[in-house]
XYZ file of C-alpha atoms in Angstrom:
531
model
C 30.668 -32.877 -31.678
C 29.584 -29.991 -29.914
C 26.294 -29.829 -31.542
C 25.753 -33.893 -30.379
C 26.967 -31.821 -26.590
C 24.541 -29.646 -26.487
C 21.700 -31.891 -27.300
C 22.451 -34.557 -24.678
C 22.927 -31.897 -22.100
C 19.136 -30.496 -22.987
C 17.943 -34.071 -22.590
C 19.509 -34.674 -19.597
C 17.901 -30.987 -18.599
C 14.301 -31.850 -19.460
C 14.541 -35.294 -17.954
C 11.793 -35.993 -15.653
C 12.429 -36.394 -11.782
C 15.308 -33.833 -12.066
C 13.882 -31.769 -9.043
C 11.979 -34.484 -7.171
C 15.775 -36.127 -7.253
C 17.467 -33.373 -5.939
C 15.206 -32.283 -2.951
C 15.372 -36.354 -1.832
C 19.366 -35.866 -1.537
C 19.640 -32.757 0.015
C 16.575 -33.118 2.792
C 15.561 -35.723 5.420
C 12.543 -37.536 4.669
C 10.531 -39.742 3.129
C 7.901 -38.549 0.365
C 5.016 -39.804 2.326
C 5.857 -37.939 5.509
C 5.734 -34.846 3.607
C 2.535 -32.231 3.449
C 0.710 -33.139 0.467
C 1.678 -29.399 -0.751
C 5.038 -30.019 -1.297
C 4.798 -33.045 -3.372
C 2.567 -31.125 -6.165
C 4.974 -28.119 -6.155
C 7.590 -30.510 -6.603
C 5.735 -32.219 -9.328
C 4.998 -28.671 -11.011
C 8.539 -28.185 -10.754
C 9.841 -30.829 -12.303
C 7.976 -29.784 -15.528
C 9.382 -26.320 -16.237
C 12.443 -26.398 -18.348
C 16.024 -25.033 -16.438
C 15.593 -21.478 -17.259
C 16.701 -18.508 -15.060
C 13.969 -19.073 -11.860
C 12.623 -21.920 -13.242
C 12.886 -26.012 -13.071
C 15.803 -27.138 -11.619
C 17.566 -23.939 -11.259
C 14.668 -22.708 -8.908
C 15.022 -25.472 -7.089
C 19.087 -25.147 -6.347
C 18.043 -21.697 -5.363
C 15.520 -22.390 -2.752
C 17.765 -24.700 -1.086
C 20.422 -21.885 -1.291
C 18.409 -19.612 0.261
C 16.778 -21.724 2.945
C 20.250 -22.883 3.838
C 21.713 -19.262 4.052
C 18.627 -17.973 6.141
C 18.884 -21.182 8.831
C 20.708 -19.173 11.260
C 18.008 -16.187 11.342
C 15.029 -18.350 11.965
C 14.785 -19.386 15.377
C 12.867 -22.667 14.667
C 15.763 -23.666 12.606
C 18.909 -22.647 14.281
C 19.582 -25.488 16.733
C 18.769 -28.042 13.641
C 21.611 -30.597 12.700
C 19.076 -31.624 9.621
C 16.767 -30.350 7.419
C 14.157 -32.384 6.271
C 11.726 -32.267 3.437
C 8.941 -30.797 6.251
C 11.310 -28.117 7.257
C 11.654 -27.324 3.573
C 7.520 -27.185 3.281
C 7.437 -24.829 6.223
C 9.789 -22.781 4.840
C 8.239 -22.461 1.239
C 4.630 -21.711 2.432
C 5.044 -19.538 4.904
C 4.249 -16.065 4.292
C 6.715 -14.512 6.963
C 9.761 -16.575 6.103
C 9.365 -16.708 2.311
C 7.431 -13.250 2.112
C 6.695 -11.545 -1.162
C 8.586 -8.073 -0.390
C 10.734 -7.178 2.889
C 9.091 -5.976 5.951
C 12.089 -3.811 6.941
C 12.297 -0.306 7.085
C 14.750 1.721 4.258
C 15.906 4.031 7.495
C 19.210 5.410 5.705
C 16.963 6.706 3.009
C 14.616 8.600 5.406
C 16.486 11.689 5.451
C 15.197 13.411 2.474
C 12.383 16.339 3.194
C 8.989 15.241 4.268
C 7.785 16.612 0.580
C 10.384 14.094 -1.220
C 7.626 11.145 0.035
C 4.436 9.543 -0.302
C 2.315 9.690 3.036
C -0.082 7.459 3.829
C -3.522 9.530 4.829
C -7.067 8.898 5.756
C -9.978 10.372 5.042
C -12.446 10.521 7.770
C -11.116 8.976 9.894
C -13.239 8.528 12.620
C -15.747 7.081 10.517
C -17.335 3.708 10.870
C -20.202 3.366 8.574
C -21.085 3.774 4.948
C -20.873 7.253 3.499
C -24.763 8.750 4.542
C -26.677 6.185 6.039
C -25.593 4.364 8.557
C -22.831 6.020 9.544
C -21.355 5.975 13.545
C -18.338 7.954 14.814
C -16.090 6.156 17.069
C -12.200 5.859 17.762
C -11.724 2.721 16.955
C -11.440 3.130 12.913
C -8.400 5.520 14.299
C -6.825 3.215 16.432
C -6.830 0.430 13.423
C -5.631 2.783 10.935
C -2.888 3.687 13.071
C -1.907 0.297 13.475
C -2.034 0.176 9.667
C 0.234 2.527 9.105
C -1.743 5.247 8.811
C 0.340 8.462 8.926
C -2.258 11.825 8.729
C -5.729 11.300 10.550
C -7.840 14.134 9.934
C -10.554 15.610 12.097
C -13.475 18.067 11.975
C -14.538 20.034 14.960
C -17.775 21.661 15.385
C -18.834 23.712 19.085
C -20.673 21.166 20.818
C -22.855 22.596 23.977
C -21.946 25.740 26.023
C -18.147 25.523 25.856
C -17.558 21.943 24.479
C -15.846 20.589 21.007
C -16.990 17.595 19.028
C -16.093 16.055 16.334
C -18.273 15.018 13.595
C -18.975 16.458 10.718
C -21.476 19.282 9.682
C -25.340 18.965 8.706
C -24.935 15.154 10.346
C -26.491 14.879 13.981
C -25.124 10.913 14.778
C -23.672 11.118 18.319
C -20.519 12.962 18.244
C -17.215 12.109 19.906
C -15.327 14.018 22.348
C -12.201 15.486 20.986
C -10.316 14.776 24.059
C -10.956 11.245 23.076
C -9.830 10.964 19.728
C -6.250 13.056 21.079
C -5.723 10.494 23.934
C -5.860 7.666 21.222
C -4.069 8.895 18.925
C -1.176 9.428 21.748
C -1.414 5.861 22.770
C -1.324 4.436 19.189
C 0.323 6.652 16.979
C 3.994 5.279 17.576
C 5.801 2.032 18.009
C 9.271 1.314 17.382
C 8.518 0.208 14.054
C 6.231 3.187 13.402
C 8.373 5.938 14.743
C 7.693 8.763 11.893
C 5.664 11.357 12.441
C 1.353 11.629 12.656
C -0.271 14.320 10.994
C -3.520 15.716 12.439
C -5.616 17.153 9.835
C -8.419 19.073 11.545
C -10.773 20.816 9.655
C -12.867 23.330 12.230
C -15.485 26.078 11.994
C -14.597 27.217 15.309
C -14.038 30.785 16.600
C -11.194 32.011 18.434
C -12.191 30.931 21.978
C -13.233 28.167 21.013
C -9.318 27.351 18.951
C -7.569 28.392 21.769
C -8.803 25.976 23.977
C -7.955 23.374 20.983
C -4.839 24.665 21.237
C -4.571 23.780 24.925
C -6.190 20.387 24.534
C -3.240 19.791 22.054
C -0.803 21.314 24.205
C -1.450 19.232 27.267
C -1.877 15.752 25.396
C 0.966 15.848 23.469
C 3.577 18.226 25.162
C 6.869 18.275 23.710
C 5.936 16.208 20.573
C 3.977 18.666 18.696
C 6.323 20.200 15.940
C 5.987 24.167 16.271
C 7.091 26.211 13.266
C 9.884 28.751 13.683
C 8.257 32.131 13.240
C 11.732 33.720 12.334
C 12.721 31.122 10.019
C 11.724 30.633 6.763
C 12.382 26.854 6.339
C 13.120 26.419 2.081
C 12.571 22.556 2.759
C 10.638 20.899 5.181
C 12.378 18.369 7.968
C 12.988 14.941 7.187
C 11.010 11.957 8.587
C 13.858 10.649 10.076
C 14.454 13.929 11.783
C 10.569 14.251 12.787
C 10.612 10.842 14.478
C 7.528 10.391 17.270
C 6.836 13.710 16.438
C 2.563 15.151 15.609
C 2.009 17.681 13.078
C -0.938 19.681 13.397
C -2.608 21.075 10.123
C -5.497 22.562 9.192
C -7.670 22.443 6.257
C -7.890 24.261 4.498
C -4.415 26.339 4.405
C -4.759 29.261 6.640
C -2.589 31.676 4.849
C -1.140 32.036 1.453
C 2.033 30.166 1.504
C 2.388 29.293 -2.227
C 2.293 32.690 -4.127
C 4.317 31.056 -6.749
C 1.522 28.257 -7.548
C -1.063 31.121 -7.528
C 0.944 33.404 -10.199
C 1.424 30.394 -12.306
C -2.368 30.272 -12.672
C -3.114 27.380 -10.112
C -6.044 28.257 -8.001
C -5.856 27.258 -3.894
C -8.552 27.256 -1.396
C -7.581 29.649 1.461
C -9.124 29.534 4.726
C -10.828 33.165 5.322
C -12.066 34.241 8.761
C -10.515 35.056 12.110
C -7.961 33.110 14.090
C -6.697 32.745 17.579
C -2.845 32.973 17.224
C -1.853 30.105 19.538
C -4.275 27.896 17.574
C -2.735 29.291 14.386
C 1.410 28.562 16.415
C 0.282 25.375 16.748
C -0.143 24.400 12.932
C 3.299 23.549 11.712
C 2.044 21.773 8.360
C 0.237 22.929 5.665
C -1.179 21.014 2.875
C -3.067 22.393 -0.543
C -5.684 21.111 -1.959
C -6.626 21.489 -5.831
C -8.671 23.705 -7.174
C -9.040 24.990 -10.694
C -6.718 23.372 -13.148
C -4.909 21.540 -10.747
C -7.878 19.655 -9.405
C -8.555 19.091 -13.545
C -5.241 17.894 -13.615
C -5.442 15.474 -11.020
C -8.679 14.033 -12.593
C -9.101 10.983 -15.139
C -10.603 12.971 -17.777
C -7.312 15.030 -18.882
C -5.442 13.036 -21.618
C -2.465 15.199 -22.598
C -0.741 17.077 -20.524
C -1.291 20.681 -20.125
C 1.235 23.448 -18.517
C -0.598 22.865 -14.969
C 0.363 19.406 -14.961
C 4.037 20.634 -15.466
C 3.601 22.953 -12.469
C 1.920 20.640 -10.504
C 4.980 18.520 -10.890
C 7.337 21.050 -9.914
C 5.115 22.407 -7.125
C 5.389 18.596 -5.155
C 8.742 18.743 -5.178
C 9.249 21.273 -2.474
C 5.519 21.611 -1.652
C 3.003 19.761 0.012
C -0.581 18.295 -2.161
C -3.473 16.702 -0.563
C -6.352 15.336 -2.647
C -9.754 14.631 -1.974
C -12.885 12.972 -3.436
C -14.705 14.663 -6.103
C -18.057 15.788 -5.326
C -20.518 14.210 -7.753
C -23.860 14.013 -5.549
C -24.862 13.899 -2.479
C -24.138 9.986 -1.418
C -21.481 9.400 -2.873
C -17.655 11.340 -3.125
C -15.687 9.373 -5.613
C -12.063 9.674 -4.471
C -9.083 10.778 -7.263
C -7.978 7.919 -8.904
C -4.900 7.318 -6.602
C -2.225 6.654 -9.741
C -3.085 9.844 -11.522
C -1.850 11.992 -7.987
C 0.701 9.578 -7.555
C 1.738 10.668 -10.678
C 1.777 14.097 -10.411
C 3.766 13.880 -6.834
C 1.123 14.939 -4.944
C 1.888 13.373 -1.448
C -1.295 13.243 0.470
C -4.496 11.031 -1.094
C -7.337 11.039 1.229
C -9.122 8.200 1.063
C -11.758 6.655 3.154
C -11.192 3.302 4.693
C -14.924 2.641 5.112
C -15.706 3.094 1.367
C -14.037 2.492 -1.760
C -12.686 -1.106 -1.032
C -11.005 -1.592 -4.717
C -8.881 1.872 -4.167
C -8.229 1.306 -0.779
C -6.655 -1.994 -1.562
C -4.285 0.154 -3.989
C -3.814 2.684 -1.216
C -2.676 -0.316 1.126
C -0.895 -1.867 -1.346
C 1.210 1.410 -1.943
C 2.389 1.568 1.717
C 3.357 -2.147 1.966
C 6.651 -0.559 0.516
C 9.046 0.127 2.956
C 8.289 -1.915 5.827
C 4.873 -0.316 5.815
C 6.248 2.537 7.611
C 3.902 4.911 6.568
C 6.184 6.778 4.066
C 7.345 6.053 0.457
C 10.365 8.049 -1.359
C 9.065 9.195 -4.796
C 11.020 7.829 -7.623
C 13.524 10.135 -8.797
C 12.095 11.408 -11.759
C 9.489 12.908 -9.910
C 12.004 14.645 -7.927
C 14.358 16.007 -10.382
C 11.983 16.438 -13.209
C 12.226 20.517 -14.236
C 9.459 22.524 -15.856
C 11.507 22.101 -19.109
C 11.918 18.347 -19.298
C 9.208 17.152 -16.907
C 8.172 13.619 -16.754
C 5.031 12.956 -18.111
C 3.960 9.053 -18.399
C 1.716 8.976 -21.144
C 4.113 10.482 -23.967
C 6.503 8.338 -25.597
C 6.719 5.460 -23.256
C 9.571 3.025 -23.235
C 9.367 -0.395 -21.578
C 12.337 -0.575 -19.078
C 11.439 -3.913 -17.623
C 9.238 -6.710 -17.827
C 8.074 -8.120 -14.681
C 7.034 -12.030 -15.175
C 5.157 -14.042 -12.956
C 3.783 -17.143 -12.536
C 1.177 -18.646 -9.943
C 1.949 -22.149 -9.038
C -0.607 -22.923 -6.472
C -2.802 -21.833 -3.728
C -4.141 -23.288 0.008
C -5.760 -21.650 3.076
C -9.159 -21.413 1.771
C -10.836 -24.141 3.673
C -9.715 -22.432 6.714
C -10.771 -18.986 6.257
C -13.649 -18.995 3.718
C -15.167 -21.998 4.508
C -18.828 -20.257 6.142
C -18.782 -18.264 2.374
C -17.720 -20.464 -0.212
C -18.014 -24.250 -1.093
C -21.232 -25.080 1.225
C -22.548 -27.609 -1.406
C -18.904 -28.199 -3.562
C -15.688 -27.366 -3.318
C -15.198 -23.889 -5.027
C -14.117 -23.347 -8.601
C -11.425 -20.936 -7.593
C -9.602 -18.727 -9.888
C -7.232 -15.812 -9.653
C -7.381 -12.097 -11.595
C -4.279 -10.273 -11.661
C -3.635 -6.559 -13.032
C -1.149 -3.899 -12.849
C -2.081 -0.058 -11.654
C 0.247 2.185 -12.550
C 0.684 4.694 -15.349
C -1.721 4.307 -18.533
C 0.503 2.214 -20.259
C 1.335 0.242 -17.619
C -1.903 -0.683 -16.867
C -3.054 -4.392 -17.610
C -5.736 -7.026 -16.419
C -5.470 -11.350 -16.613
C -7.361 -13.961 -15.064
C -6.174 -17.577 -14.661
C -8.356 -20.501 -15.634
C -11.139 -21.731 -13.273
C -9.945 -24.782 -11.259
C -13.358 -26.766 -10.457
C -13.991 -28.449 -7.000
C -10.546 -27.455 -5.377
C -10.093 -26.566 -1.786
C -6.172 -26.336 -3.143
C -6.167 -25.305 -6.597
C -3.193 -25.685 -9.207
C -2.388 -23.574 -11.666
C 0.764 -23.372 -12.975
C 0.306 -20.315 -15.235
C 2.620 -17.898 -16.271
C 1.970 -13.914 -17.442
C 4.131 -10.964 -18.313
C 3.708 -7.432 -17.766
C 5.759 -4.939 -19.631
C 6.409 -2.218 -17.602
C 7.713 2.017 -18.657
C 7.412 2.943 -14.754
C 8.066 -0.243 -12.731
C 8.360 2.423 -9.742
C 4.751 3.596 -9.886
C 3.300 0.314 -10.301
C 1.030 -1.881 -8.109
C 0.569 -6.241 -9.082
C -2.951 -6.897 -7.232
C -4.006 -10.433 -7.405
C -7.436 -11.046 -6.118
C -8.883 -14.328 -5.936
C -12.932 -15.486 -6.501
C -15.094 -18.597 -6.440
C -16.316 -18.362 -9.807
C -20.409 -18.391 -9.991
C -22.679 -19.145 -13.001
C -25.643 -17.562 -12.067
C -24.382 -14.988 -9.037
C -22.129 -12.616 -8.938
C -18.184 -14.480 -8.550
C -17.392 -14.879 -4.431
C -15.135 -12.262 -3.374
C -12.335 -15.089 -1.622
C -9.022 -12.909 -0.741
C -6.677 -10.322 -2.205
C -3.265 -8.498 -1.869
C -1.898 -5.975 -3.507
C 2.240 -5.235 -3.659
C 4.364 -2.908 -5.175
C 6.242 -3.788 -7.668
C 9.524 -2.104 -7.202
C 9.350 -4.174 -3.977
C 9.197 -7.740 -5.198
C 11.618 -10.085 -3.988
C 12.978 -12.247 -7.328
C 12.223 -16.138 -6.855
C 9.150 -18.423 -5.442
C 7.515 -16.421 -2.684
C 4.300 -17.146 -0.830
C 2.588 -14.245 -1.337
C -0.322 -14.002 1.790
C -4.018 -12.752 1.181
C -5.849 -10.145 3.190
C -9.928 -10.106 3.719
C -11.559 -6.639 1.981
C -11.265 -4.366 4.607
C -7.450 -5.112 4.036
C -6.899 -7.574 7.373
C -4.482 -10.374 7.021
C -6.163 -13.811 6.117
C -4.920 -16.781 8.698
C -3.407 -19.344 6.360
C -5.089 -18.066 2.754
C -1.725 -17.793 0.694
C -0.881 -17.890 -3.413
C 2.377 -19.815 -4.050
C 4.139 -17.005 -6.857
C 7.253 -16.964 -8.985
C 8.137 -13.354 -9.394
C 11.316 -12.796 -12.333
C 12.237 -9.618 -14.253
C 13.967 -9.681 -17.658
């Protein structure tokens, strides 16, 4: 009897019209008022069996959570009804059903500064490609700011009699005034959403005169929100972000004294700063940064495959200590940057990268500091934290798959609207989407859906599963292309997330162009599901 139970109930589960039955009775509407988007989710829908997320199930929960959330979205709130276009509005929208929060994590912002991730430019005053064609201009400041963009760095030469530039050496582009770049990072460096503090990285071959007038350019633009170092304290940890809110740090690379003797005795080689210095400019720089040298840049590279005792220590030494990396130098156009997962891994906080070059690692870099309303600042997972030099986490040694993230990509739309003048001229475009994983090695993974021919709206309805041994160092990118036969494939859209972020259920996840700007209406339709 209970056998004969059980297999009625899983008949009347796979039943067709299930979901399309459901929606009818709980929304307003008729099926040919609604957007023709709906309707084919609804149709996809129907066809998954009732598992956890999925068919019917999915279904009860998006009316759940559409129903909880009325009150909270103002174009809802004064509604008596909801009708089947409310509930399209709803499920396609990027800012009510996003992929991962938007808020800020303040209560966990009181750690020390070295506890977090910081998102840092390289350059950044840059507008052009690495050699040629390269212009200086404040502008690629202002929009990293507005990015999130947390440490801007700077390099001074004497310009003139008396003056300061900034531009870098053995380059003779028009330089920019220094005054300029201070004023806009003043005006643009804080918003109530963005109220942690700005690191200015200025690298300068300067002499004294010349850095105490820095020092009083700094002084006057930024007054009481410069963070000065007590002289007669020897801080153990650095402040907290929360605690450093609207607040600009001044540092300068490289380290002008030896503040890590510990690193040093252990083997790992620094890059000090020799020469004179002015000793207001010196006051003035309250943060201080090391870069690698020696084993610990080796350590930071891809070409290490087991770990060696400087990996340990450079563990250890990000716990209470402040890394910055920068690109390799390999010739003399081009700087490859660190791969940013292998300093991730080690801790290190600070991974210069340039915005101008680099697009595929710069979409990992922005995909990184999505996390936490894209505050500029990430906590490290614990076990980067608390690891000691005795049982130190190290991700490519016995890994163990903790979770396994599934997803699946219903459907797509916004194309037509925002890469019409690239793709589909002559046809519609044969769309198709690759998603990977970054993360640690094992983590690592790379899928492509099938090619859907001639479809301003492609549907795909394809699901893929990523096992995952460090969930919380892991990046999902999903980047969409116009596949070509004879060309190379049309770049059309990507996003990257990160994964400890996700929000469980159907989201629409939103695309961005390749500089990392937020497409108008280009959105992929995702089921995201752990297990």
């Amino acid at each position: 009897m209970v056998n004969l139970r059980k297999k009625f109930e899983m008949k009347q589960a796979n039943q067709p019209g299930r979901v399309p039955n459901y929606f009818r009775n709980q929304y307003h509407g008729y099926d040919e008022d609604m957007p023709n988007l709906l309707p084919t989710f609804i149709k996809l829908l129907d066809t998954e069996k009732d598992e956890d997320g999925a068919g019917l199930n999915a279904a009860e929960q998006i009316d759940r959570e559409l129903k909880s959330r009325k009150y909270d979205i103002l174009k809802f709130r004064n509604l008596t009804i909801l009708e089947l276009r409310h509930l399209n509005e709803f499920l396609f929208s990027t800012e009510l059903n996003p992929p991962i929060s938007d808020q800020v994590r303040r209560h966990d912002m009181d750690a020390p500064l070295s506890h977090y991730f910081i998102h840092t430019s390289l350059k950044s005053y840059f507008t052009g490609n690495n050699v040629f064609g390269r212009l200086y201009s404040i502008e690629p400041i202002i929009d990293a700011l507005k990015q999130g963009v947390r440490v801007v760095e700077l390099d001074l030469l004497p310009f003139g009699k008396d003056g300061i530039c900034v531009r870098p050496k053995w380059n003779f582009e028009k330089p920019l005034e220094l005054q300029e770049c201070l004023d806009a990072i003043k005006e643009h460096a804080f918003t109530p959403t963005r109220s942690y503090p700005v690191i200015i990285t200025i690298k300068d071959s300067l002499k004294p005169d010349l850095q105490s007038k820095v020092t009083q350019m700094i002084d006057q633009t930024f007054g009481d929100m410069v963070y000065h170092e007590d002289p007669q304290q020897s801080l153990e940890e650095f402040p907290s972000p929360a605690e450093l809110q609207n607040k600009i740090l001044i540092s300068r690379r490289p380290p002008t004294k030896l503040l890590y003797a510990k690193a040093v005795e252990n083997g790992v080689e620094l890059e000090i700063q020799e020469g004179s210095t002015d000793k207001n400019y010196q006051s003035v720089v309250g943060f201080h940064a090391v870069e690698p040298r020696g084993m610990l840049q080796k350590a930071l590279t891809d070409d290490v495959q087991q770990p060696g005792w400087y990996e340990r220590d450079v563990i250890s030494f990000t716990q209470n200590k402040f890394l910055r990396t920068r690109p390799k130098k390999r010739n003399l156009l081009s700087n490859p940057p660190y791969k940013p997962q292998r300093a991730w891994m080690h801790g290190a906080q600070m991974i210069a990268l340039s915005r101008q070059d680099d697009k595929e690692k710069l979409w990992l870099m922005q995909g990184m500091f999505r996390a936490n309303g894209g505050c500029g600042y990430v906590k490290k997972p614990n076990f980067l934290l608390n690891a000691g030099s005795s049982g130190v986490f190290y991700p490519t040694r016995n890994p163990v798959v903790v979770k396994t993230l599934n997803v699946k990509i219903y459907m797509g739309d916004g194309w037509i609207v925002d890469f019409k003048k690239r793709i589909g001229r002559l046809s519609k475009p044969d769309l198709y989407v690759r998603i990977s994983i970054a993360g640690v090695p094992h983590d690592e993974k790379i899928m492509n859906t099938t090619v859907k021919n001639n479809e301003w709206k492609p549907t795909w309805g394809e699901e893929f599963t990523f096992p995952l041994t460090y969930p919380d160092l892991a990046l999902i990118s999903f980047e969409v292309y116009d596949y070509e036969i004879s060309t190379p494939d049309e770049f059309c859209g990507q996003t990257c997330l990160p994964v400890s972020e996700l929000i469980q259920g159907i989201r629409a996840v939103p695309l961005y162009d390749e500089r990392g700007k937020a497409c108008r209406s280009t959105m992929l339709l995702t089921r995201f599901k752990w297990s």
